[in-house]
PDB file of C-alpha atoms in Angstrom:
ATOM      1  CA  VAL A   1     -26.066  64.040   3.028  1.00 62.00           C
ATOM      2  CA  SER A   2     -26.410  67.501   1.482  1.00 66.00           C
ATOM      3  CA  GLY A   3     -23.711  68.792   3.811  1.00 70.00           C
ATOM      4  CA  SER A   4     -21.176  66.240   2.578  1.00 73.00           C
ATOM      5  CA  LEU A   5     -19.118  65.919  -0.591  1.00 78.00           C
ATOM      6  CA  ASN A   6     -21.444  63.980  -2.904  1.00 81.00           C
ATOM      7  CA  ASN A   7     -22.997  64.154  -6.347  1.00 89.00           C
ATOM      8  CA  ASP A   8     -26.638  64.459  -5.247  1.00 89.00           C
ATOM      9  CA  ASN A   9     -26.600  68.246  -4.988  1.00 90.00           C
ATOM     10  CA  LEU A  10     -25.198  68.730  -8.499  1.00 92.00           C
ATOM     11  CA  ALA A  11     -27.646  66.178  -9.942  1.00 92.00           C
ATOM     12  CA  ASN A  12     -30.550  68.002  -8.295  1.00 93.00           C
ATOM     13  CA  LEU A  13     -29.381  71.358  -9.645  1.00 93.00           C
ATOM     14  CA  LEU A  14     -28.890  70.100 -13.205  1.00 96.00           C
ATOM     15  CA  SER A  15     -32.290  68.385 -13.278  1.00 96.00           C
ATOM     16  CA  ALA A  16     -34.015  71.512 -11.944  1.00 95.00           C
ATOM     17  CA  VAL A  17     -32.355  73.662 -14.614  1.00 97.00           C
ATOM     18  CA  THR A  18     -33.270  71.100 -17.290  1.00 97.00           C
ATOM     19  CA  LEU A  19     -36.950  71.169 -16.320  1.00 96.00           C
ATOM     20  CA  THR A  20     -36.876  74.979 -16.267  1.00 96.00           C
ATOM     21  CA  CYS A  21     -35.446  75.081 -19.798  1.00 96.00           C
ATOM     22  CA  LEU A  22     -38.057  72.585 -21.001  1.00 96.00           C
ATOM     23  CA  VAL A  23     -40.860  74.768 -19.627  1.00 94.00           C
ATOM     24  CA  PHE A  24     -39.448  77.783 -21.480  1.00 93.00           C
ATOM     25  CA  GLY A  25     -39.039  75.680 -24.615  1.00 92.00           C
ATOM     26  CA  MET A  26     -42.721  74.745 -24.653  1.00 90.00           C
ATOM     27  CA  ARG A  27     -43.748  78.413 -24.745  1.00 88.00           C
ATOM     28  CA  PRO A  28     -44.818  79.797 -28.147  1.00 83.00           C
ATOM     29  CA  GLY A  29     -41.987  81.493 -30.009  1.00 83.00           C
ATOM     30  CA  ALA A  30     -39.301  80.309 -27.590  1.00 84.00           C
ATOM     31  CA  GLY A  31     -36.964  79.139 -30.347  1.00 87.00           C
ATOM     32  CA  LEU A  32     -34.383  76.377 -30.092  1.00 91.00           C
ATOM     33  CA  ARG A  33     -32.110  77.813 -27.415  1.00 94.00           C
ATOM     34  CA  PRO A  34     -34.081  76.466 -24.391  1.00 95.00           C
ATOM     35  CA  TRP A  35     -34.149  73.002 -25.987  1.00 95.00           C
ATOM     36  CA  SER A  36     -30.395  73.047 -26.611  1.00 96.00           C
ATOM     37  CA  LEU A  37     -29.719  74.181 -23.057  1.00 97.00           C
ATOM     38  CA  ALA A  38     -32.059  71.502 -21.705  1.00 97.00           C
ATOM     39  CA  GLY A  39     -30.138  68.904 -23.700  1.00 96.00           C
ATOM     40  CA  LEU A  40     -26.796  70.202 -22.445  1.00 97.00           C
ATOM     41  CA  PHE A  41     -27.878  70.117 -18.793  1.00 97.00           C
ATOM     42  CA  THR A  42     -29.399  66.663 -19.305  1.00 96.00           C
ATOM     43  CA  GLY A  43     -26.074  65.419 -20.638  1.00 96.00           C
ATOM     44  CA  LEU A  44     -24.196  66.964 -17.726  1.00 96.00           C
ATOM     45  CA  GLY A  45     -26.713  65.334 -15.384  1.00 94.00           C
ATOM     46  CA  LEU A  46     -25.906  61.924 -16.860  1.00 90.00           C
ATOM     47  CA  PHE A  47     -22.250  62.665 -16.154  1.00 88.00           C
ATOM     48  CA  THR A  48     -23.180  63.309 -12.528  1.00 90.00           C
ATOM     49  CA  LYS A  49     -25.568  60.597 -11.302  1.00 88.00           C
ATOM     50  CA  PHE A  50     -27.858  57.906 -12.677  1.00 84.00           C
ATOM     51  CA  THR A  51     -30.922  59.762 -11.364  1.00 85.00           C
ATOM     52  CA  GLY A  52     -30.358  62.311 -14.143  1.00 88.00           C
ATOM     53  CA  LEU A  53     -31.376  59.668 -16.681  1.00 90.00           C
ATOM     54  CA  ALA A  54     -35.028  60.600 -16.066  1.00 93.00           C
ATOM     55  CA  MET A  55     -34.513  63.924 -17.868  1.00 95.00           C
ATOM     56  CA  ILE A  56     -34.292  62.207 -21.276  1.00 95.00           C
ATOM     57  CA  PRO A  57     -37.907  60.902 -21.258  1.00 95.00           C
ATOM     58  CA  CYS A  58     -38.945  64.237 -19.723  1.00 95.00           C
ATOM     59  CA  GLY A  59     -37.402  66.023 -22.713  1.00 94.00           C
ATOM     60  CA  LEU A  60     -39.129  63.685 -25.153  1.00 93.00           C
ATOM     61  CA  LEU A  61     -42.458  64.328 -23.428  1.00 94.00           C
ATOM     62  CA  ALA A  62     -41.875  68.100 -23.436  1.00 92.00           C
ATOM     63  CA  PHE A  63     -41.400  68.425 -27.155  1.00 87.00           C
ATOM     64  CA  TRP A  64     -44.330  66.029 -27.742  1.00 89.00           C
ATOM     65  CA  LEU A  65     -46.462  68.444 -25.680  1.00 88.00           C
ATOM     66  CA  HIS A  66     -44.992  71.403 -27.582  1.00 83.00           C
ATOM     67  CA  ARG A  67     -47.692  72.738 -29.911  1.00 73.00           C
ATOM     68  CA  GLY A  68     -45.560  75.276 -31.776  1.00 68.00           C
ATOM     69  CA  ALA A  69     -43.843  74.939 -35.128  1.00 68.00           C
ATOM     70  CA  GLY A  70     -40.487  73.220 -35.377  1.00 74.00           C
ATOM     71  CA  ARG A  71     -41.142  70.327 -33.043  1.00 80.00           C
ATOM     72  CA  ARG A  72     -38.747  68.125 -34.979  1.00 84.00           C
ATOM     73  CA  ARG A  73     -35.977  70.709 -34.791  1.00 88.00           C
ATOM     74  CA  ALA A  74     -36.647  71.072 -31.059  1.00 89.00           C
ATOM     75  CA  ALA A  75     -36.230  67.313 -30.637  1.00 89.00           C
ATOM     76  CA  VAL A  76     -32.896  67.386 -32.452  1.00 92.00           C
ATOM     77  CA  ALA A  77     -31.735  70.448 -30.490  1.00 93.00           C
ATOM     78  CA  PHE A  78     -32.464  68.571 -27.257  1.00 95.00           C
ATOM     79  CA  LEU A  79     -31.258  65.069 -28.101  1.00 95.00           C
ATOM     80  CA  VAL A  80     -27.938  65.940 -29.763  1.00 96.00           C
ATOM     81  CA  PRO A  81     -26.331  67.627 -26.711  1.00 96.00           C
ATOM     82  CA  ALA A  82     -28.160  65.281 -24.300  1.00 95.00           C
ATOM     83  CA  LEU A  83     -26.518  62.247 -25.911  1.00 94.00           C
ATOM     84  CA  LEU A  84     -23.193  63.707 -27.095  1.00 95.00           C
ATOM     85  CA  THR A  85     -22.236  65.433 -23.819  1.00 94.00           C
ATOM     86  CA  PRO A  86     -22.046  62.221 -21.741  1.00 93.00           C
ATOM     87  CA  ALA A  87     -20.895  60.094 -24.724  1.00 93.00           C
ATOM     88  CA  PRO A  88     -17.194  59.966 -23.665  1.00 93.00           C
ATOM     89  CA  LEU A  89     -18.115  58.640 -20.228  1.00 91.00           C
ATOM     90  CA  LEU A  90     -20.692  56.179 -21.577  1.00 90.00           C
ATOM     91  CA  ILE A  91     -18.240  54.870 -24.189  1.00 93.00           C
ATOM     92  CA  ARG A  92     -15.521  54.572 -21.564  1.00 92.00           C
ATOM     93  CA  ASN A  93     -17.895  52.649 -19.268  1.00 89.00           C
ATOM     94  CA  ALA A  94     -18.875  50.299 -22.089  1.00 90.00           C
ATOM     95  CA  MET A  95     -15.217  49.590 -22.884  1.00 91.00           C
ATOM     96  CA  VAL A  96     -13.924  49.255 -19.304  1.00 90.00           C
ATOM     97  CA  LEU A  97     -16.950  48.054 -17.310  1.00 87.00           C
ATOM     98  CA  GLY A  98     -18.916  46.210 -19.975  1.00 85.00           C
ATOM     99  CA  ASP A  99     -22.011  48.432 -20.076  1.00 86.00           C
ATOM    100  CA  ALA A 100     -22.583  52.144 -20.633  1.00 86.00           C
ATOM    101  CA  LEU A 101     -24.214  52.922 -17.276  1.00 83.00           C
ATOM    102  CA  GLY A 102     -21.946  50.718 -15.184  1.00 82.00           C
ATOM    103  CA  ALA A 103     -24.884  48.829 -13.679  1.00 82.00           C
ATOM    104  CA  GLY A 104     -23.231  45.454 -14.198  1.00 83.00           C
ATOM    105  CA  ALA A 105     -20.088  46.624 -12.427  1.00 84.00           C
ATOM    106  CA  GLN A 106     -22.156  47.763  -9.471  1.00 83.00           C
ATOM    107  CA  VAL A 107     -23.736  44.325  -9.225  1.00 85.00           C
ATOM    108  CA  ARG A 108     -20.334  42.615  -9.400  1.00 87.00           C
ATOM    109  CA  THR A 109     -18.653  44.848  -6.798  1.00 87.00           C
ATOM    110  CA  LEU A 110     -21.513  44.955  -4.275  1.00 86.00           C
ATOM    111  CA  PRO A 111     -22.644  41.315  -3.985  1.00 86.00           C
ATOM    112  CA  ASN A 112     -23.439  41.765  -0.290  1.00 88.00           C
ATOM    113  CA  LEU A 113     -26.108  44.369  -1.152  1.00 86.00           C
ATOM    114  CA  LEU A 114     -27.882  42.332  -3.819  1.00 91.00           C
ATOM    115  CA  ASP A 115     -31.521  41.609  -3.043  1.00 92.00           C
ATOM    116  CA  PRO A 116     -33.260  40.559  -6.298  1.00 93.00           C
ATOM    117  CA  LYS A 117     -37.045  40.805  -6.347  1.00 94.00           C
ATOM    118  CA  GLY A 118     -39.947  41.220  -8.776  1.00 93.00           C
ATOM    119  CA  LEU A 119     -42.444  44.060  -9.086  1.00 92.00           C
ATOM    120  CA  SER A 120     -45.095  41.730  -7.665  1.00 93.00           C
ATOM    121  CA  ASP A 121     -43.074  41.310  -4.470  1.00 94.00           C
ATOM    122  CA  ALA A 122     -44.827  42.455  -1.291  1.00 94.00           C
ATOM    123  CA  TYR A 123     -41.874  44.777  -0.671  1.00 95.00           C
ATOM    124  CA  PHE A 124     -43.268  47.256  -3.213  1.00 95.00           C
ATOM    125  CA  VAL A 125     -46.570  47.432  -1.346  1.00 94.00           C
ATOM    126  CA  THR A 126     -45.405  47.431   2.256  1.00 93.00           C
ATOM    127  CA  GLU A 127     -41.824  48.628   2.779  1.00 94.00           C
ATOM    128  CA  PHE A 128     -40.949  50.531  -0.430  1.00 96.00           C
ATOM    129  CA  PRO A 129     -43.565  53.340  -0.372  1.00 95.00           C
ATOM    130  CA  VAL A 130     -43.235  53.898   3.386  1.00 95.00           C
ATOM    131  CA  VAL A 131     -39.436  54.087   3.441  1.00 95.00           C
ATOM    132  CA  LEU A 132     -39.324  56.168   0.238  1.00 95.00           C
ATOM    133  CA  PHE A 133     -41.796  58.689   1.653  1.00 96.00           C
ATOM    134  CA  GLU A 134     -40.212  58.894   5.104  1.00 95.00           C
ATOM    135  CA  SER A 135     -36.663  59.201   3.814  1.00 94.00           C
ATOM    136  CA  PHE A 136     -37.743  61.889   1.342  1.00 94.00           C
ATOM    137  CA  TRP A 137     -38.749  64.053   4.306  1.00 93.00           C
ATOM    138  CA  GLY A 138     -36.196  62.869   6.832  1.00 91.00           C
ATOM    139  CA  ARG A 139     -34.492  59.624   7.810  1.00 90.00           C
ATOM    140  CA  PHE A 140     -31.069  60.008   9.335  1.00 87.00           C
ATOM    141  CA  GLY A 141     -27.932  58.032  10.165  1.00 85.00           C
ATOM    142  CA  TRP A 142     -27.936  56.326   6.759  1.00 82.00           C
ATOM    143  CA  MET A 143     -31.644  55.481   7.020  1.00 86.00           C
ATOM    144  CA  SER A 144     -31.330  54.104  10.561  1.00 87.00           C
ATOM    145  CA  PHE A 145     -33.211  56.789  12.529  1.00 91.00           C
ATOM    146  CA  ARG A 146     -36.768  57.916  11.850  1.00 92.00           C
ATOM    147  CA  ALA A 147     -38.083  61.378  12.625  1.00 93.00           C
ATOM    148  CA  PRO A 148     -41.027  61.800  15.041  1.00 95.00           C
ATOM    149  CA  MET A 149     -44.281  60.458  13.572  1.00 95.00           C
ATOM    150  CA  GLY A 150     -45.805  63.950  13.733  1.00 96.00           C
ATOM    151  CA  LEU A 151     -43.369  65.161  11.058  1.00 96.00           C
ATOM    152  CA  TYR A 152     -44.461  62.427   8.654  1.00 96.00           C
ATOM    153  CA  LEU A 153     -48.155  63.137   9.300  1.00 97.00           C
ATOM    154  CA  ILE A 154     -47.640  66.830   8.532  1.00 97.00           C
ATOM    155  CA  ALA A 155     -45.655  65.889   5.408  1.00 97.00           C
ATOM    156  CA  LEU A 156     -48.411  63.527   4.301  1.00 97.00           C
ATOM    157  CA  ALA A 157     -51.044  66.232   4.725  1.00 97.00           C
ATOM    158  CA  ALA A 158     -48.899  68.707   2.759  1.00 96.00           C
ATOM    159  CA  THR A 159     -48.419  66.140  -0.005  1.00 93.00           C
ATOM    160  CA  ILE A 160     -52.150  65.438  -0.275  1.00 95.00           C
ATOM    161  CA  ILE A 161     -52.939  69.168  -0.423  1.00 95.00           C
ATOM    162  CA  ALA A 162     -50.256  69.744  -3.076  1.00 89.00           C
ATOM    163  CA  VAL A 163     -51.438  66.848  -5.274  1.00 84.00           C
ATOM    164  CA  THR A 164     -55.050  68.009  -4.934  1.00 89.00           C
ATOM    165  CA  GLY A 165     -54.066  71.513  -5.989  1.00 84.00           C
ATOM    166  CA  LEU A 166     -52.129  70.137  -8.943  1.00 75.00           C
ATOM    167  CA  LEU A 167     -55.149  68.177 -10.121  1.00 78.00           C
ATOM    168  CA  ILE A 168     -57.781  70.916  -9.772  1.00 81.00           C
ATOM    169  CA  SER A 169     -55.750  73.932 -10.946  1.00 75.00           C
ATOM    170  CA  ARG A 170     -56.778  75.428 -14.288  1.00 67.00           C
ATOM    171  CA  ARG A 171     -54.550  78.114 -15.771  1.00 65.00           C
ATOM    172  CA  GLY A 172     -54.678  77.696 -19.531  1.00 63.00           C
ATOM    173  CA  VAL A 173     -52.886  75.486 -22.021  1.00 58.00           C
ATOM    174  CA  ALA A 174     -49.327  76.441 -21.014  1.00 60.00           C
ATOM    175  CA  ALA A 175     -49.995  75.648 -17.356  1.00 72.00           C
ATOM    176  CA  SER A 176     -51.627  72.357 -18.329  1.00 83.00           C
ATOM    177  CA  GLN A 177     -48.544  71.346 -20.317  1.00 85.00           C
ATOM    178  CA  THR A 178     -46.294  72.248 -17.399  1.00 87.00           C
ATOM    179  CA  ARG A 179     -48.511  70.311 -14.992  1.00 85.00           C
ATOM    180  CA  ILE A 180     -48.340  67.231 -17.227  1.00 89.00           C
ATOM    181  CA  LEU A 181     -44.549  67.538 -17.560  1.00 93.00           C
ATOM    182  CA  PHE A 182     -43.974  67.889 -13.822  1.00 91.00           C
ATOM    183  CA  GLY A 183     -46.396  65.090 -12.950  1.00 89.00           C
ATOM    184  CA  ALA A 184     -44.766  62.792 -15.489  1.00 93.00           C
ATOM    185  CA  ALA A 185     -41.291  63.701 -14.198  1.00 95.00           C
ATOM    186  CA  ILE A 186     -42.273  62.572 -10.710  1.00 93.00           C
ATOM    187  CA  MET A 187     -43.751  59.299 -12.006  1.00 94.00           C
ATOM    188  CA  ILE A 188     -40.705  58.625 -14.205  1.00 95.00           C
ATOM    189  CA  GLN A 189     -38.345  59.186 -11.278  1.00 95.00           C
ATOM    190  CA  ILE A 190     -40.382  56.925  -8.988  1.00 95.00           C
ATOM    191  CA  ALA A 191     -40.353  54.234 -11.703  1.00 95.00           C
ATOM    192  CA  GLN A 192     -36.583  54.578 -12.015  1.00 94.00           C
ATOM    193  CA  VAL A 193     -36.142  54.111  -8.268  1.00 95.00           C
ATOM    194  CA  ALA A 194     -38.483  51.102  -8.339  1.00 95.00           C
ATOM    195  CA  ILE A 195     -36.436  49.505 -11.129  1.00 94.00           C
ATOM    196  CA  TYR A 196     -33.262  50.072  -9.116  1.00 93.00           C
ATOM    197  CA  ASN A 197     -34.931  48.353  -6.162  1.00 95.00           C
ATOM    198  CA  LEU A 198     -35.495  45.233  -8.229  1.00 94.00           C
ATOM    199  CA  THR A 199     -31.791  44.548  -7.632  1.00 93.00           C
ATOM    200  CA  PHE A 200     -30.994  46.463  -4.436  1.00 92.00           C
ATOM    201  CA  THR A 201     -33.109  47.380  -1.408  1.00 91.00           C
ATOM    202  CA  GLN A 202     -32.497  51.126  -1.511  1.00 90.00           C
ATOM    203  CA  ALA A 203     -35.788  53.039  -1.235  1.00 93.00           C
ATOM    204  CA  GLN A 204     -33.983  56.298  -0.536  1.00 92.00           C
ATOM    205  CA  GLY A 205     -36.021  59.458  -0.921  1.00 92.00           C
ATOM    206  CA  ARG A 206     -32.971  61.470  -2.054  1.00 90.00           C
ATOM    207  CA  PHE A 207     -33.255  59.673  -5.416  1.00 92.00           C
ATOM    208  CA  LEU A 208     -36.443  61.724  -5.949  1.00 93.00           C
ATOM    209  CA  PHE A 209     -34.805  65.094  -5.226  1.00 91.00           C
ATOM    210  CA  PRO A 210     -34.011  65.824  -8.916  1.00 90.00           C
ATOM    211  CA  VAL A 211     -37.744  66.216  -9.561  1.00 91.00           C
TER     212      VAL A 211
END
């Protein structure tokens, strides 16, 4: 997928830059520039792919974690470009497609892919986490071909080690804020993918690449 013409790569880049700017913004004395840049890249991300939507709650969490003066100004500096930059596209979608994000149009034009389900469905316990994890590390041929089981076992071990390190690391207040932001970003993105799977069966790991 990354070797083809698609919007995933740009969405991943813009989300990574947004998170970087938010980390700089939370530092004491950083000023408003990192917040404005984070808002700009968030808005560009919304132009690019729906997965970029997760950066808005990440920005809200970042300035809530921010302990310095001017938190309110930081919020404005982030939200104004984050909402104004994609506004032309969102307004156009609302006028032409009937909703700002175009979700309704996707439902109408892809009836053969509809698979409505609730969060209590067994799918979210059995199939969803397995396919999401495997396809994050490697499922090929449009999700048709799995990698050798050894790859997934190594990936699982690496994931457990990484999460353990994230939980036990102690590097001061700034590192704690960053750890909370990054952990929340992952949970927000997983929640977004889960919501998408209430309508479609698309547990694709590439949706998690922005975080």
